[in-house]
Short mmCIF file of C-alpha atoms in Angstrom, two decimals:
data_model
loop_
_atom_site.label_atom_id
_atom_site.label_comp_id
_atom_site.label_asym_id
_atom_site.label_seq_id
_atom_site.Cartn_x
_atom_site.Cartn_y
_atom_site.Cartn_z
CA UNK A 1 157.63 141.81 100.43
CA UNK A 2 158.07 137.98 100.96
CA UNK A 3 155.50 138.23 103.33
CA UNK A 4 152.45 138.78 100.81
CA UNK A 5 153.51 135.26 99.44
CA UNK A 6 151.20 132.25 100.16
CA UNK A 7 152.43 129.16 102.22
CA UNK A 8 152.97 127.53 99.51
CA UNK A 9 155.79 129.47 97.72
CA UNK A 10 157.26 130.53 100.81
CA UNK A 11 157.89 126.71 101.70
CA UNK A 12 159.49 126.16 98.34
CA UNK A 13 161.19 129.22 98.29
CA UNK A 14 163.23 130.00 95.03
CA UNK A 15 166.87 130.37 95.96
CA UNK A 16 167.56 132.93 92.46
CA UNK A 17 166.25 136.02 91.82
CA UNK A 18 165.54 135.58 88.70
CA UNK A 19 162.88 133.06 89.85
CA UNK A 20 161.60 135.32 92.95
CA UNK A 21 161.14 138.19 90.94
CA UNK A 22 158.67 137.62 88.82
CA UNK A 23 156.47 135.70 91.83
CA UNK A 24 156.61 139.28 94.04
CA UNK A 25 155.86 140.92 91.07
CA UNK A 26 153.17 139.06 90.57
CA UNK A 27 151.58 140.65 94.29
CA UNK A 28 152.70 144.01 93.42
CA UNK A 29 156.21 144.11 95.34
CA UNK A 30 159.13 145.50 92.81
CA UNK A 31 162.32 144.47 93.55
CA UNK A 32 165.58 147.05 92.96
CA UNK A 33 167.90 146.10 90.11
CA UNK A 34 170.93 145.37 92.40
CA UNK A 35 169.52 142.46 94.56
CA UNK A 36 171.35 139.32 94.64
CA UNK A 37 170.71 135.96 95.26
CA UNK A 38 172.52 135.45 98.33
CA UNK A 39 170.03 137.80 99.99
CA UNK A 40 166.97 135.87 99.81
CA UNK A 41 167.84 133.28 102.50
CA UNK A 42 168.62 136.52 104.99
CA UNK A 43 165.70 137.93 104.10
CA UNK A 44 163.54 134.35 105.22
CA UNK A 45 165.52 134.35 108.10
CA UNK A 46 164.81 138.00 109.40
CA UNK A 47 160.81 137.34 108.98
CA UNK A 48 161.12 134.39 110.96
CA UNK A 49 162.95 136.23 113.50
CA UNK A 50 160.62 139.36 113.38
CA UNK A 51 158.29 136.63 113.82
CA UNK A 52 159.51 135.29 116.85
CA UNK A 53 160.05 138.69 118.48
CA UNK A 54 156.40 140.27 118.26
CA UNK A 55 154.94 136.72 119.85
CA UNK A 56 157.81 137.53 122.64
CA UNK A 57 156.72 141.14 122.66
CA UNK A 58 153.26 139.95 123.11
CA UNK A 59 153.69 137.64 125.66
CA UNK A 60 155.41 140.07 127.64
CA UNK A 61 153.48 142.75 127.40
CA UNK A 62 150.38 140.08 128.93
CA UNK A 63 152.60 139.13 131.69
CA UNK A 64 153.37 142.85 132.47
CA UNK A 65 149.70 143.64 132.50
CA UNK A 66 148.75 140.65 134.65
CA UNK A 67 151.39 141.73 137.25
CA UNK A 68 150.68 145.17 137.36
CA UNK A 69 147.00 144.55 137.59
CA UNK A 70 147.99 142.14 140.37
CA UNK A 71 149.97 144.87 142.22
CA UNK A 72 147.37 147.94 141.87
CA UNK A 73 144.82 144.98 143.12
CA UNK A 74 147.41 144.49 146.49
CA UNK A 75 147.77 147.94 146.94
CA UNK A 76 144.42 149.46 147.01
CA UNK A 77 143.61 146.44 149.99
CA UNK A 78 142.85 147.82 153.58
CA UNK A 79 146.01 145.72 154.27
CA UNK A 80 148.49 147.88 152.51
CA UNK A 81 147.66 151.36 154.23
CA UNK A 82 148.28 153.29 150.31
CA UNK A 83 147.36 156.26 152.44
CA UNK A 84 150.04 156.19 154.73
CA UNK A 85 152.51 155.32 151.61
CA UNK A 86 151.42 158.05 149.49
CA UNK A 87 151.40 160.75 152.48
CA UNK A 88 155.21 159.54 153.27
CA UNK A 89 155.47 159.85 149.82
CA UNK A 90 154.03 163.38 149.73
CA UNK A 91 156.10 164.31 153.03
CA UNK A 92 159.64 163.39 151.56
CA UNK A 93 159.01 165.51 148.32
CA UNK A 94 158.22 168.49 150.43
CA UNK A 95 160.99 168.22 152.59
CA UNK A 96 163.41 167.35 149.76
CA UNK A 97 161.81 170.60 147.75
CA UNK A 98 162.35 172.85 150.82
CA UNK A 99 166.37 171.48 151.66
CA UNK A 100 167.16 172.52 147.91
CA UNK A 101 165.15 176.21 148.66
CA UNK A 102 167.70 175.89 151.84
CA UNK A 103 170.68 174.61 150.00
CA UNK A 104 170.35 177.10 147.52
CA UNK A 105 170.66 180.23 149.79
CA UNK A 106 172.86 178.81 151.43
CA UNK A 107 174.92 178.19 148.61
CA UNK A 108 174.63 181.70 147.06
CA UNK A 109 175.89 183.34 150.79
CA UNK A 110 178.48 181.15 150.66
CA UNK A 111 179.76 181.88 147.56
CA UNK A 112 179.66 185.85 147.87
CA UNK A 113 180.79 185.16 151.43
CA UNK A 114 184.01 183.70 149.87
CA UNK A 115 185.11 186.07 147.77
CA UNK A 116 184.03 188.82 150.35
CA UNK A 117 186.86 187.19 152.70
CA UNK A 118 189.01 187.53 149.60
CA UNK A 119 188.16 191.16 149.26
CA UNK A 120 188.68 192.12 152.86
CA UNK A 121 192.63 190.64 152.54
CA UNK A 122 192.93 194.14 150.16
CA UNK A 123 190.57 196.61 151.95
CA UNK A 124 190.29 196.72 155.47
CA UNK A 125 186.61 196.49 156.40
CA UNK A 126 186.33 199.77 158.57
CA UNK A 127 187.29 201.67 155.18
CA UNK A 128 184.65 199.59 153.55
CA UNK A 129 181.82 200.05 155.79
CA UNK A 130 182.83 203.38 156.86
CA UNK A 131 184.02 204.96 153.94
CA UNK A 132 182.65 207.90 152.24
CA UNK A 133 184.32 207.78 148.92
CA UNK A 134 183.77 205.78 146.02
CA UNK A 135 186.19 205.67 143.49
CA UNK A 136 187.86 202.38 142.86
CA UNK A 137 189.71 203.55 139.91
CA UNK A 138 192.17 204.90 141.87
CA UNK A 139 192.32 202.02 144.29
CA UNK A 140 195.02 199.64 142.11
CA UNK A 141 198.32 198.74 143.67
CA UNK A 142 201.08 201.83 143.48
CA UNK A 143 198.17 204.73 143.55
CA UNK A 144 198.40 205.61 147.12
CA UNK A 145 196.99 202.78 148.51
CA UNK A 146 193.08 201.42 148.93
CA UNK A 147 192.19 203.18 152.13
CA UNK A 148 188.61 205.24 151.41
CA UNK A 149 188.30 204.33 147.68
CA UNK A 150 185.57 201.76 148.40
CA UNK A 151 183.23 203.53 150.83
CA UNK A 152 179.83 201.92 151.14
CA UNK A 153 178.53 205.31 152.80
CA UNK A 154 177.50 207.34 149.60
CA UNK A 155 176.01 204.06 147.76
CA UNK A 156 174.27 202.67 150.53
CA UNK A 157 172.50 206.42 150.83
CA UNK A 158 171.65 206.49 147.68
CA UNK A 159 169.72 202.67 147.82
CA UNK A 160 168.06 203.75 150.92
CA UNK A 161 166.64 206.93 149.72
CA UNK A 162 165.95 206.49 145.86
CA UNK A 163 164.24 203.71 147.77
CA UNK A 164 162.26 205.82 150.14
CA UNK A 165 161.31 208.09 147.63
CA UNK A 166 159.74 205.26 145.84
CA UNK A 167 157.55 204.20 149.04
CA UNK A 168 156.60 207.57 149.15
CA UNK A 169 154.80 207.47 146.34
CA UNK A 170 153.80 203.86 146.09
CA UNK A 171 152.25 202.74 150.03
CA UNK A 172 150.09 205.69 150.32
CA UNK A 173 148.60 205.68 146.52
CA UNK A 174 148.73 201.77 146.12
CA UNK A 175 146.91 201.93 149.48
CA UNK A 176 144.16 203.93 148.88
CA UNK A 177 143.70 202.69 145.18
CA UNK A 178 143.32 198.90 147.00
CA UNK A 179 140.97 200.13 149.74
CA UNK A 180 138.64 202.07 146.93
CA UNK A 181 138.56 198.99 144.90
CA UNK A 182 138.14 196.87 148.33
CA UNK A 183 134.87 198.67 149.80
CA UNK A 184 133.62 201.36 147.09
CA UNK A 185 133.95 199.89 143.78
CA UNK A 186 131.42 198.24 142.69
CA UNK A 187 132.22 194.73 140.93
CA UNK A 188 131.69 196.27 136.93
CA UNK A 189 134.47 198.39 137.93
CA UNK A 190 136.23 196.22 139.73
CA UNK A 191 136.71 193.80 136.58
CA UNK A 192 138.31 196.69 135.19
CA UNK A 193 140.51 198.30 137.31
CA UNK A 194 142.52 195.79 139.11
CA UNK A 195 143.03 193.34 135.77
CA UNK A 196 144.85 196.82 134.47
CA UNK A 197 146.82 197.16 137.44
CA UNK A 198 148.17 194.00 137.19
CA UNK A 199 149.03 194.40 133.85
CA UNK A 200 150.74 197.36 134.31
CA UNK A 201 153.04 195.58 137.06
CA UNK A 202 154.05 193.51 134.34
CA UNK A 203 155.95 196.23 132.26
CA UNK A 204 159.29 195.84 132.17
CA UNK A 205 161.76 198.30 134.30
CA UNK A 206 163.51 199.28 131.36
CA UNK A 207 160.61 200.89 129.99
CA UNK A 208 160.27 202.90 132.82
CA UNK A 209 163.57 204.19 132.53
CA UNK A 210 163.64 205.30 129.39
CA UNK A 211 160.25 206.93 129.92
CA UNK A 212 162.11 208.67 133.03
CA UNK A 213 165.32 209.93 130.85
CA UNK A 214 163.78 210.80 128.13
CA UNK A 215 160.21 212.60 128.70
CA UNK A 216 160.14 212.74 132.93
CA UNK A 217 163.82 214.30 133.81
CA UNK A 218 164.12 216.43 131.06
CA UNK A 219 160.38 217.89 131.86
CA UNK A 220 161.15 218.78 135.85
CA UNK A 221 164.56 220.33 134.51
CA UNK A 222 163.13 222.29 132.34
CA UNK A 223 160.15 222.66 134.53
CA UNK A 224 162.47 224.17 137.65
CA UNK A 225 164.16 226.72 135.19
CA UNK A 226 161.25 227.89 134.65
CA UNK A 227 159.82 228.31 137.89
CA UNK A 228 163.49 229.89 138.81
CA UNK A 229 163.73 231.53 135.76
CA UNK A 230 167.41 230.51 135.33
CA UNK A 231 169.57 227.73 136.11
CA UNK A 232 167.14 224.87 137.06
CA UNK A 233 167.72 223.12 139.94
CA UNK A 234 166.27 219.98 139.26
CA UNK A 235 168.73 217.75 137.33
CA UNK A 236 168.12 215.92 135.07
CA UNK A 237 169.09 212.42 136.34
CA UNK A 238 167.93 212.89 140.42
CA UNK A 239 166.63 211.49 143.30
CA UNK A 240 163.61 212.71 142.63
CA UNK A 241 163.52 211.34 139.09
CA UNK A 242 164.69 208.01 139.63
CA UNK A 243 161.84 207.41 143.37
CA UNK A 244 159.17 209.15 141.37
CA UNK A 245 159.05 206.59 138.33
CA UNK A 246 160.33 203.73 140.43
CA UNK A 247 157.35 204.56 142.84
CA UNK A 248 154.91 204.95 140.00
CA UNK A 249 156.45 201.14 138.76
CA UNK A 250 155.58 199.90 142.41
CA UNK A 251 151.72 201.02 142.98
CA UNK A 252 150.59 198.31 141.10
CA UNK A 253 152.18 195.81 143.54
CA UNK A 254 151.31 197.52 146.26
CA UNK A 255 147.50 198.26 145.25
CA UNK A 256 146.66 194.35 144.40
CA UNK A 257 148.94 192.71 147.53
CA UNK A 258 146.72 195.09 149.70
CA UNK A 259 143.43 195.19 147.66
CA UNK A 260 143.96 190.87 148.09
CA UNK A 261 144.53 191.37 151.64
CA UNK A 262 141.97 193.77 152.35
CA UNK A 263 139.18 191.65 150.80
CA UNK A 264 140.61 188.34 153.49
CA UNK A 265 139.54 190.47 156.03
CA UNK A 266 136.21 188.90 157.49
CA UNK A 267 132.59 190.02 156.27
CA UNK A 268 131.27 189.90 159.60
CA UNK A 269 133.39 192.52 161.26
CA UNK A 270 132.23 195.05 158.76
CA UNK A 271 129.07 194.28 159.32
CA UNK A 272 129.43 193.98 163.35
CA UNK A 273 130.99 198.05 162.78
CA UNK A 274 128.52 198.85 160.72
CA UNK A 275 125.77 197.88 162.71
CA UNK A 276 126.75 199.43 165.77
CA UNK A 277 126.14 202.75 163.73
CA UNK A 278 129.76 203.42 162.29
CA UNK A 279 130.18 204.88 159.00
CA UNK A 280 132.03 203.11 156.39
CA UNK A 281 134.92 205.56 156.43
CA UNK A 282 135.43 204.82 160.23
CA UNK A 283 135.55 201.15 159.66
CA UNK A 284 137.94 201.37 157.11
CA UNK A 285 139.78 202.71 159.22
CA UNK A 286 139.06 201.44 162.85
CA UNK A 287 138.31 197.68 162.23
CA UNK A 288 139.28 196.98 158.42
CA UNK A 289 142.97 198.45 158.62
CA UNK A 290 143.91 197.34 161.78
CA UNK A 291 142.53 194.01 160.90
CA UNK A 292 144.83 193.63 157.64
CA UNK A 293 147.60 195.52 159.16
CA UNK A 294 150.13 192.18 159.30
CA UNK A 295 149.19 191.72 155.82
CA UNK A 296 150.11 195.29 154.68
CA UNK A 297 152.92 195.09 156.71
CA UNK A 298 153.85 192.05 154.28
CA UNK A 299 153.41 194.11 151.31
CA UNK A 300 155.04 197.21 152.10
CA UNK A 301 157.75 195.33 152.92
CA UNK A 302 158.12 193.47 149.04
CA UNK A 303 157.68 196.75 148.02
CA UNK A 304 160.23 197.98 149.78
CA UNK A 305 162.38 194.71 149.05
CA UNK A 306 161.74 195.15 144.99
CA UNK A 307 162.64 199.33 145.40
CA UNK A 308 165.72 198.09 146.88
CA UNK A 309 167.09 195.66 144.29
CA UNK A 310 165.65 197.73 141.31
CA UNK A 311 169.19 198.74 138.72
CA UNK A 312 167.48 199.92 135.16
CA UNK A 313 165.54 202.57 136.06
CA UNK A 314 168.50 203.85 138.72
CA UNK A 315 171.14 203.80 136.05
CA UNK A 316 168.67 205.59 134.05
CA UNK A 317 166.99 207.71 135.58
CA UNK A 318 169.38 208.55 138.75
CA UNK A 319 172.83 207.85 136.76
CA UNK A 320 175.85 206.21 138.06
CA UNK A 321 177.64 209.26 140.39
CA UNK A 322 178.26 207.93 143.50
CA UNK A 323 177.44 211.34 145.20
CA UNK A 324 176.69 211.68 149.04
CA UNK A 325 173.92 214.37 149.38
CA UNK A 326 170.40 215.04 151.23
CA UNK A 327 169.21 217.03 148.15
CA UNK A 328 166.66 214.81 146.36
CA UNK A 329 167.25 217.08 143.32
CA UNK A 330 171.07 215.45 142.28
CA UNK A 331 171.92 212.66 141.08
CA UNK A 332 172.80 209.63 143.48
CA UNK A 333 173.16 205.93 142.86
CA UNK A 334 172.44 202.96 144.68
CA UNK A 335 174.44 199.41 145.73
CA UNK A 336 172.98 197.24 143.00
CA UNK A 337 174.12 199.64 139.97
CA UNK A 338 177.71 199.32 140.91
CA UNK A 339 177.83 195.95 141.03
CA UNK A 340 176.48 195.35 137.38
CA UNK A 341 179.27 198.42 137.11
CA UNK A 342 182.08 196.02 138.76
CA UNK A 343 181.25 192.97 137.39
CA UNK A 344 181.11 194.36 133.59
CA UNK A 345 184.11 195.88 133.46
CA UNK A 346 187.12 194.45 131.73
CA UNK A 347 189.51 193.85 135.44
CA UNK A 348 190.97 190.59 136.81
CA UNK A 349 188.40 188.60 138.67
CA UNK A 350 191.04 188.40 141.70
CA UNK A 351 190.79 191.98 141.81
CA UNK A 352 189.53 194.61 144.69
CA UNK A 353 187.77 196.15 141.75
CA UNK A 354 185.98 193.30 140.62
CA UNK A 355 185.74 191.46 144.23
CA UNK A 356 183.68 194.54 146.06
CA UNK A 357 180.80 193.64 143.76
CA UNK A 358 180.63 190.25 145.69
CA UNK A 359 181.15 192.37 149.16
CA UNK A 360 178.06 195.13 147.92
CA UNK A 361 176.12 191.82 146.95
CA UNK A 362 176.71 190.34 150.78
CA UNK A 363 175.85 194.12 152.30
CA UNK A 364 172.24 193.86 150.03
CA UNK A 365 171.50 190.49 151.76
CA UNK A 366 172.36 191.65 155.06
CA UNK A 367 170.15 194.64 154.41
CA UNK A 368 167.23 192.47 153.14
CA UNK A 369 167.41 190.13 155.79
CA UNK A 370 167.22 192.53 158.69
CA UNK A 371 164.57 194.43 156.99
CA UNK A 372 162.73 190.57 156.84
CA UNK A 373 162.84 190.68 160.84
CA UNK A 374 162.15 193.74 161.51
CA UNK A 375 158.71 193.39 159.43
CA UNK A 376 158.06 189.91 160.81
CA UNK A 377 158.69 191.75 164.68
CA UNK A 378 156.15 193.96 163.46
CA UNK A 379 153.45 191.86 162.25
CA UNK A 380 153.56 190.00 165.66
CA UNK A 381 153.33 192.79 167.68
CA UNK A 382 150.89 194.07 165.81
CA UNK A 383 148.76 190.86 165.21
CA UNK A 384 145.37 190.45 165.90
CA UNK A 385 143.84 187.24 166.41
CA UNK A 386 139.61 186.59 165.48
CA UNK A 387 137.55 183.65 165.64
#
């Protein structure tokens, strides 16, 4: 408030407060009851100082701006190549982004490698990789040993062909659903049909599982009693169940990964088919196909990569028996569903039990990765190069 005092009074500042009271009051400043004198002359003193600081502050923020004007001015000369700076700069942020992408996977095998080595000091690996029992229950020290009681066999089965199943359904539907929407729908229905396809990719897995044990698995159960007219012989947790609905989850990614790769393809070798008297079916299928086989390739293989890794709507829909069959009709599970199983339980963390998930994780990677070459092998065999 002492500021909205004139020159004048401020120079002949009163040192009581009964005497500066009644002068603030006079510019509309009230003062609280429990001010005392010796506060006045701190009061002077921090104006002066605020004083001081903002012509600091403004001085410094006019030397700042000269300077960096200065510098921009330098910078943007012929003489200081800002091209060459800002590509290096560009060129050190990509390579720093892709060393973490590196440093991360690297990390993560690592880590599972680790406790893998841990988890082959128990088990002997042959029983592991070789084994066709799964039961670690009755693995624990003074049961009659490990030996068998982590077999990879049956769960490994049951990844591969819930998994097949899926593609099954998915590659040839998706497909077809991207080549009608590539080269026979026109673009009203276009609009339509492939926002709604991407939207359905976007439901959650756990939807589909509950739509599969609820509505799905109970309906072919009670379906194959009736065609039996007895027992059924569909269960209702299956094979069948479990690739149907995950297949049904994945024609959505299939349909729009192909549909985008479909529509790459160049205009002018439809048109080069078409005008040397092909129909459009034989196009499709003699020059467009071929053409954007590398890229289907691609997206069979995500496909195949998401079947793989997919736990809800196995645990739901397939259940959790680690069964080693070839009929699609019982129930089966897969690598990923046992190690959510492992990893929730209530065991040490030092334990075979607990330190197989970390081995199943490993086996997943390995099984990922070759399935990565083996698709990359594939796509350049199979390439085709055009001008």
């Amino acid at each position: 408030g002492l500021r909205k005092l004139d020159a004048g009074t401020l120079a002949a500042m009163p040192a009581s407060f009964a005497e500066l009271q009644p002068l603030l009051a006079a510019t509309g400043v009230a003062l609280a009851s429990d001010t005392q004198d010796y506060m006045i002359p701190i009061a002077v003193e921090a104006n002066k100082v605020q004083d001081r600081l903002g012509l600091f502050g403004a001085i410094v923020i006019l030397v700042s701006s000269i300077a960096g004007a200065f510098y921009a001015l330098r910078q943007i000369e012929p003489r200081a190549r800002a091209r060459n700076n800002v590509e290096r700069l560009m060129l050190w942020g990509l390579l720093a982004a892709s060393t973490i992408a590196i440093l991360t996977t690297i990390g993560i095998v690592l880590s599972m490698l680790f406790q893998t080595i841990t988890f082959f000091e128990s088990v002997s690996p042959m029983s592991f990789f070789f084994g066709t029992v799964w039961d670690p229950r009755f693995a624990a020290a003074g049961s009659g040993g490990s030996q068998g009681q982590f077999g990879l066999i049956p769960l490994l089965a049951g990844t591969l062909y819930i998994a097949a199943v899926a593609l099954l359904v998915a590659v040839p539907v998706g497909l077809m659903s991207a080549v009608y929407m590539a080269e026979y729908a026109t673009p009203k229905v276009r609009s339509v049909v492939k926002p709604a396809l991407e939207l359905l990719a976007g439901i959650p897995t756990i939807v589909y599982g509950i739509f599969a044990v609820v509505t799905l698995g109970p309906f072919l159960r009670d379906l194959s009693a009736a065609l039996t007219g007895g027992s059924p012989f569909i269960q209702g947790q299956s094979i069948f169940t479990a690739g149907l609905v995950m297949g049904v989850m994945l024609i959505p990614v299939v349909s729009s990964l192909s549909d985008d790769i479909i529509t790459a393809v160049p205009r002018a070798m439809r048109d080069g088919s078409l005008g040397l008297g092909a129909t459009r079916s034989e196009t499709i299928k003699r020059v467009i196909l071929p053409a954007a086989l590398p890229g289907i390739v691609g997206a069979i293989l995500l496909t195949a990569s998401r079947a793989i890794g997919e736990t809800m709507i196995v645990v739901l829909a397939a259940g959790v028996a680690a069964n080693l069959t070839i009929n699609p009709f019982e129930a089966m599970t897969t690598i990923t569903v046992k190690i959510v199983n492992q990893l929730t339980g209530d065991l040490e963390f030092n334990s075979p039990q607990t330190l197989v998930a970390f081995a199943l994780g490993l086996t997943l990677f390995a099984l990922t990765l070759v399935m990565n070459i083996v698709a990359l092998y594939i796509v350049r065999k199979y390439r085709e190069q055009y001008e």
